[in-house]
Amino acid sequence: MDLDALYQEVIVDHNRSPRNFGKLSDFNCKAEGFNPLCGDRLTVYLKVNADDVIEDIRFEGEGCAISTASASLMTESLKGQPTSRAEELFGGFHDLVTGSAAGSAGKLGKLAVLEGVRAFPSRVKCATLCWHAVQSALRGKASASTE
Ligand code: ZN
């Protein structure tokens, strides 16, 4: 199996059975994200503790396979991480999918499976929507739009 096929399989799997999907009952940060180009909509819920660590994170919503898989992978990456790490990962992930920092994939772990979207500029917003929503939630804003 080549790398592309493996990546594809991970994305299909996370779209079919998204991790951390559904509303979080005990949250203190929340934001909605909307990508009008594709129609993806999602809401992220975070529970951030007094030490600024993301204790729990979930998402719900409807979107294309890329937006759902990306949100699923994101929740796995962010759970248990300090909020400062979330900002860092978003920066790295954004660079990865926009192609502005080739070679950053190694630091991103499983998120690197979405590297392929850089060949499809219209899908970059699908992949980054969940991250914009998390950033808004952490900054106390209620919503994020890719436009
Ligand atoms: Zn989409």
PDB file of C-alpha atoms and ligand atoms in Angstrom:
ATOM      1  CA  MET A   1       0.000   0.000   0.000  1.00  0.00           C
ATOM      2  CA  ASP A   2       1.461   3.376  -0.885  1.00  0.00           C
ATOM      3  CA  LEU A   3       1.300   6.351   1.422  1.00  0.00           C
ATOM      4  CA  ASP A   4      -1.544   8.049  -0.443  1.00  0.00           C
ATOM      5  CA  ALA A   5      -3.718   4.962  -0.131  1.00  0.00           C
ATOM      6  CA  LEU A   6      -2.940   4.705   3.582  1.00  0.00           C
ATOM      7  CA  TYR A   7      -3.791   8.384   4.105  1.00  0.00           C
ATOM      8  CA  GLN A   8      -6.983   7.932   2.134  1.00  0.00           C
ATOM      9  CA  GLU A   9      -7.950   5.001   4.324  1.00  0.00           C
ATOM     10  CA  VAL A  10      -7.436   6.981   7.540  1.00  0.00           C
ATOM     11  CA  ILE A  11      -9.623   9.812   6.209  1.00  0.00           C
ATOM     12  CA  VAL A  12     -12.373   7.409   5.134  1.00  0.00           C
ATOM     13  CA  ASP A  13     -12.252   5.716   8.538  1.00  0.00           C
ATOM     14  CA  HIS A  14     -12.473   8.989  10.498  1.00  0.00           C
ATOM     15  CA  ASN A  15     -15.330  10.180   8.304  1.00  0.00           C
ATOM     16  CA  ARG A  16     -17.233   6.939   8.711  1.00  0.00           C
ATOM     17  CA  SER A  17     -16.732   6.724  12.469  1.00  0.00           C
ATOM     18  CA  PRO A  18     -15.700  10.150  13.742  1.00  0.00           C
ATOM     19  CA  ARG A  19     -13.977  10.162  17.142  1.00  0.00           C
ATOM     20  CA  ASN A  20     -15.278  12.407  19.930  1.00  0.00           C
ATOM     21  CA  PHE A  21     -18.450  13.097  17.980  1.00  0.00           C
ATOM     22  CA  GLY A  22     -21.498  14.537  19.758  1.00  0.00           C
ATOM     23  CA  LYS A  23     -22.208  17.293  22.192  1.00  0.00           C
ATOM     24  CA  LEU A  24     -20.078  17.662  25.300  1.00  0.00           C
ATOM     25  CA  SER A  25     -22.358  18.187  28.302  1.00  0.00           C
ATOM     26  CA  ASP A  26     -19.688  19.697  30.549  1.00  0.00           C
ATOM     27  CA  PHE A  27     -17.988  22.385  28.440  1.00  0.00           C
ATOM     28  CA  ASN A  28     -16.798  25.947  29.017  1.00  0.00           C
ATOM     29  CA  CYS A  29     -15.804  26.940  25.472  1.00  0.00           C
ATOM     30  CA  LYS A  30     -17.898  26.471  22.386  1.00  0.00           C
ATOM     31  CA  ALA A  31     -17.965  27.849  18.856  1.00  0.00           C
ATOM     32  CA  GLU A  32     -19.667  27.147  15.584  1.00  0.00           C
ATOM     33  CA  GLY A  33     -17.834  26.992  12.300  1.00  0.00           C
ATOM     34  CA  PHE A  34     -19.258  27.450   8.829  1.00  0.00           C
ATOM     35  CA  ASN A  35     -17.641  26.977   5.464  1.00  0.00           C
ATOM     36  CA  PRO A  36     -20.057  28.498   2.939  1.00  0.00           C
ATOM     37  CA  LEU A  37     -18.060  27.265  -0.061  1.00  0.00           C
ATOM     38  CA  CYS A  38     -18.760  23.639   0.755  1.00  0.00           C
ATOM     39  CA  GLY A  39     -21.650  23.916   3.204  1.00  0.00           C
ATOM     40  CA  ASP A  40     -19.751  22.350   6.110  1.00  0.00           C
ATOM     41  CA  ARG A  41     -21.122  23.275   9.516  1.00  0.00           C
ATOM     42  CA  LEU A  42     -19.805  22.132  12.840  1.00  0.00           C
ATOM     43  CA  THR A  43     -19.795  23.047  16.504  1.00  0.00           C
ATOM     44  CA  VAL A  44     -16.855  22.371  18.789  1.00  0.00           C
ATOM     45  CA  TYR A  45     -17.137  22.011  22.560  1.00  0.00           C
ATOM     46  CA  LEU A  46     -14.137  22.246  24.855  1.00  0.00           C
ATOM     47  CA  LYS A  47     -13.587  21.804  28.524  1.00  0.00           C
ATOM     48  CA  VAL A  48     -10.520  23.827  29.471  1.00  0.00           C
ATOM     49  CA  ASN A  49      -9.327  23.508  33.059  1.00  0.00           C
ATOM     50  CA  ALA A  50      -7.711  26.096  35.346  1.00  0.00           C
ATOM     51  CA  ASP A  51      -4.252  25.124  34.050  1.00  0.00           C
ATOM     52  CA  ASP A  52      -5.321  25.928  30.464  1.00  0.00           C
ATOM     53  CA  VAL A  53      -5.317  22.283  29.481  1.00  0.00           C
ATOM     54  CA  ILE A  54      -7.986  20.953  27.128  1.00  0.00           C
ATOM     55  CA  GLU A  55      -9.440  18.233  29.315  1.00  0.00           C
ATOM     56  CA  ASP A  56     -12.085  17.225  26.860  1.00  0.00           C
ATOM     57  CA  ILE A  57     -13.173  18.160  23.361  1.00  0.00           C
ATOM     58  CA  ARG A  58     -16.019  17.039  21.138  1.00  0.00           C
ATOM     59  CA  PHE A  59     -17.666  18.187  17.954  1.00  0.00           C
ATOM     60  CA  GLU A  60     -20.914  17.763  16.126  1.00  0.00           C
ATOM     61  CA  GLY A  61     -22.250  18.897  12.808  1.00  0.00           C
ATOM     62  CA  GLU A  62     -22.547  17.983   9.180  1.00  0.00           C
ATOM     63  CA  GLY A  63     -20.026  18.343   6.460  1.00  0.00           C
ATOM     64  CA  CYS A  64     -18.048  16.659   3.748  1.00  0.00           C
ATOM     65  CA  ALA A  65     -15.679  13.771   4.411  1.00  0.00           C
ATOM     66  CA  ILE A  66     -12.651  16.048   4.673  1.00  0.00           C
ATOM     67  CA  SER A  67     -14.222  18.396   7.230  1.00  0.00           C
ATOM     68  CA  THR A  68     -15.512  15.528   9.362  1.00  0.00           C
ATOM     69  CA  ALA A  69     -12.285  13.525   9.235  1.00  0.00           C
ATOM     70  CA  SER A  70     -10.246  16.627   9.996  1.00  0.00           C
ATOM     71  CA  ALA A  71     -12.389  17.470  13.039  1.00  0.00           C
ATOM     72  CA  SER A  72     -12.163  13.891  14.261  1.00  0.00           C
ATOM     73  CA  LEU A  73      -8.363  13.842  13.927  1.00  0.00           C
ATOM     74  CA  MET A  74      -8.153  17.286  15.529  1.00  0.00           C
ATOM     75  CA  THR A  75     -10.068  16.238  18.640  1.00  0.00           C
ATOM     76  CA  GLU A  76      -7.709  13.283  19.079  1.00  0.00           C
ATOM     77  CA  SER A  77      -4.692  15.588  18.767  1.00  0.00           C
ATOM     78  CA  LEU A  78      -5.974  18.242  21.160  1.00  0.00           C
ATOM     79  CA  LYS A  79      -7.395  16.207  24.002  1.00  0.00           C
ATOM     80  CA  GLY A  80      -5.129  16.575  27.024  1.00  0.00           C
ATOM     81  CA  GLN A  81      -3.020  19.308  25.429  1.00  0.00           C
ATOM     82  CA  PRO A  82      -2.440  22.840  26.728  1.00  0.00           C
ATOM     83  CA  THR A  83      -4.259  25.537  24.777  1.00  0.00           C
ATOM     84  CA  SER A  84      -0.912  26.994  23.702  1.00  0.00           C
ATOM     85  CA  ARG A  85      -0.201  23.687  21.951  1.00  0.00           C
ATOM     86  CA  ALA A  86      -3.539  24.002  20.116  1.00  0.00           C
ATOM     87  CA  GLU A  87      -2.436  27.321  18.630  1.00  0.00           C
ATOM     88  CA  GLU A  88       0.900  25.790  17.666  1.00  0.00           C
ATOM     89  CA  LEU A  89      -0.701  22.768  16.025  1.00  0.00           C
ATOM     90  CA  PHE A  90      -3.125  24.960  14.105  1.00  0.00           C
ATOM     91  CA  GLY A  91      -0.207  26.983  12.755  1.00  0.00           C
ATOM     92  CA  GLY A  92       1.632  23.832  11.727  1.00  0.00           C
ATOM     93  CA  PHE A  93      -1.453  22.239  10.245  1.00  0.00           C
ATOM     94  CA  HIS A  94      -2.354  25.362   8.300  1.00  0.00           C
ATOM     95  CA  ASP A  95       1.151  25.489   6.844  1.00  0.00           C
ATOM     96  CA  LEU A  96       0.946  21.798   5.976  1.00  0.00           C
ATOM     97  CA  VAL A  97      -2.326  22.003   4.033  1.00  0.00           C
ATOM     98  CA  THR A  98      -1.504  25.275   2.313  1.00  0.00           C
ATOM     99  CA  GLY A  99       1.919  24.022   1.345  1.00  0.00           C
ATOM    100  CA  SER A 100       3.768  26.982   2.801  1.00  0.00           C
ATOM    101  CA  ALA A 101       5.978  24.842   5.016  1.00  0.00           C
ATOM    102  CA  ALA A 102       6.940  21.620   3.326  1.00  0.00           C
ATOM    103  CA  GLY A 103       8.381  19.166   5.788  1.00  0.00           C
ATOM    104  CA  SER A 104       6.335  20.200   8.811  1.00  0.00           C
ATOM    105  CA  ALA A 105       4.347  16.959   8.570  1.00  0.00           C
ATOM    106  CA  GLY A 106       6.661  15.133  10.967  1.00  0.00           C
ATOM    107  CA  LYS A 107       5.672  17.331  13.909  1.00  0.00           C
ATOM    108  CA  LEU A 108       1.958  16.883  13.370  1.00  0.00           C
ATOM    109  CA  GLY A 109       1.554  13.173  13.915  1.00  0.00           C
ATOM    110  CA  LYS A 110      -1.614  11.729  12.479  1.00  0.00           C
ATOM    111  CA  LEU A 111      -2.799  15.138  11.248  1.00  0.00           C
ATOM    112  CA  ALA A 112      -0.295  14.723   8.425  1.00  0.00           C
ATOM    113  CA  VAL A 113      -2.729  12.417   6.620  1.00  0.00           C
ATOM    114  CA  LEU A 114      -4.521  15.569   5.449  1.00  0.00           C
ATOM    115  CA  GLU A 115      -1.436  16.841   3.653  1.00  0.00           C
ATOM    116  CA  GLY A 116      -3.014  15.733   0.362  1.00  0.00           C
ATOM    117  CA  VAL A 117      -5.626  18.504   0.453  1.00  0.00           C
ATOM    118  CA  ARG A 118      -2.930  20.997  -0.472  1.00  0.00           C
ATOM    119  CA  ALA A 119      -3.412  19.817  -4.059  1.00  0.00           C
ATOM    120  CA  PHE A 120      -7.058  20.937  -3.841  1.00  0.00           C
ATOM    121  CA  PRO A 121      -7.183  24.582  -2.677  1.00  0.00           C
ATOM    122  CA  SER A 122     -10.981  24.538  -2.363  1.00  0.00           C
ATOM    123  CA  ARG A 123     -10.732  21.705   0.177  1.00  0.00           C
ATOM    124  CA  VAL A 124      -8.243  23.522   2.394  1.00  0.00           C
ATOM    125  CA  LYS A 125     -11.141  25.366   4.017  1.00  0.00           C
ATOM    126  CA  CYS A 126     -12.908  22.075   4.699  1.00  0.00           C
ATOM    127  CA  ALA A 127      -9.802  20.797   6.490  1.00  0.00           C
ATOM    128  CA  THR A 128      -9.169  23.952   8.513  1.00  0.00           C
ATOM    129  CA  LEU A 129     -12.787  24.749   9.487  1.00  0.00           C
ATOM    130  CA  CYS A 130     -12.666  22.809  12.760  1.00  0.00           C
ATOM    131  CA  TRP A 131      -9.401  24.515  13.709  1.00  0.00           C
ATOM    132  CA  HIS A 132     -10.872  27.971  13.075  1.00  0.00           C
ATOM    133  CA  ALA A 133     -13.794  26.997  15.296  1.00  0.00           C
ATOM    134  CA  VAL A 134     -11.481  25.847  18.112  1.00  0.00           C
ATOM    135  CA  GLN A 135      -9.470  29.031  17.854  1.00  0.00           C
ATOM    136  CA  SER A 136     -12.668  31.088  18.098  1.00  0.00           C
ATOM    137  CA  ALA A 137     -13.854  29.052  21.076  1.00  0.00           C
ATOM    138  CA  LEU A 138     -10.543  29.525  22.892  1.00  0.00           C
ATOM    139  CA  ARG A 139     -10.645  33.243  22.204  1.00  0.00           C
ATOM    140  CA  GLY A 140     -14.184  33.536  23.506  1.00  0.00           C
ATOM    141  CA  LYS A 141     -15.875  34.079  20.141  1.00  0.00           C
ATOM    142  CA  ALA A 142     -19.077  32.283  19.290  1.00  0.00           C
ATOM    143  CA  SER A 143     -18.494  31.534  15.652  1.00  0.00           C
ATOM    144  CA  ALA A 144     -15.958  31.221  12.874  1.00  0.00           C
ATOM    145  CA  SER A 145     -16.344  31.356   9.146  1.00  0.00           C
ATOM    146  CA  THR A 146     -13.808  30.410   6.527  1.00  0.00           C
ATOM    147  CA  GLU A 147     -14.914  33.439   4.475  1.00  0.00           C
TER     148      GLU A 147
HETATM  149 ZN    ZN B   1     -16.166  20.510   2.880  1.00  0.00          ZN
END
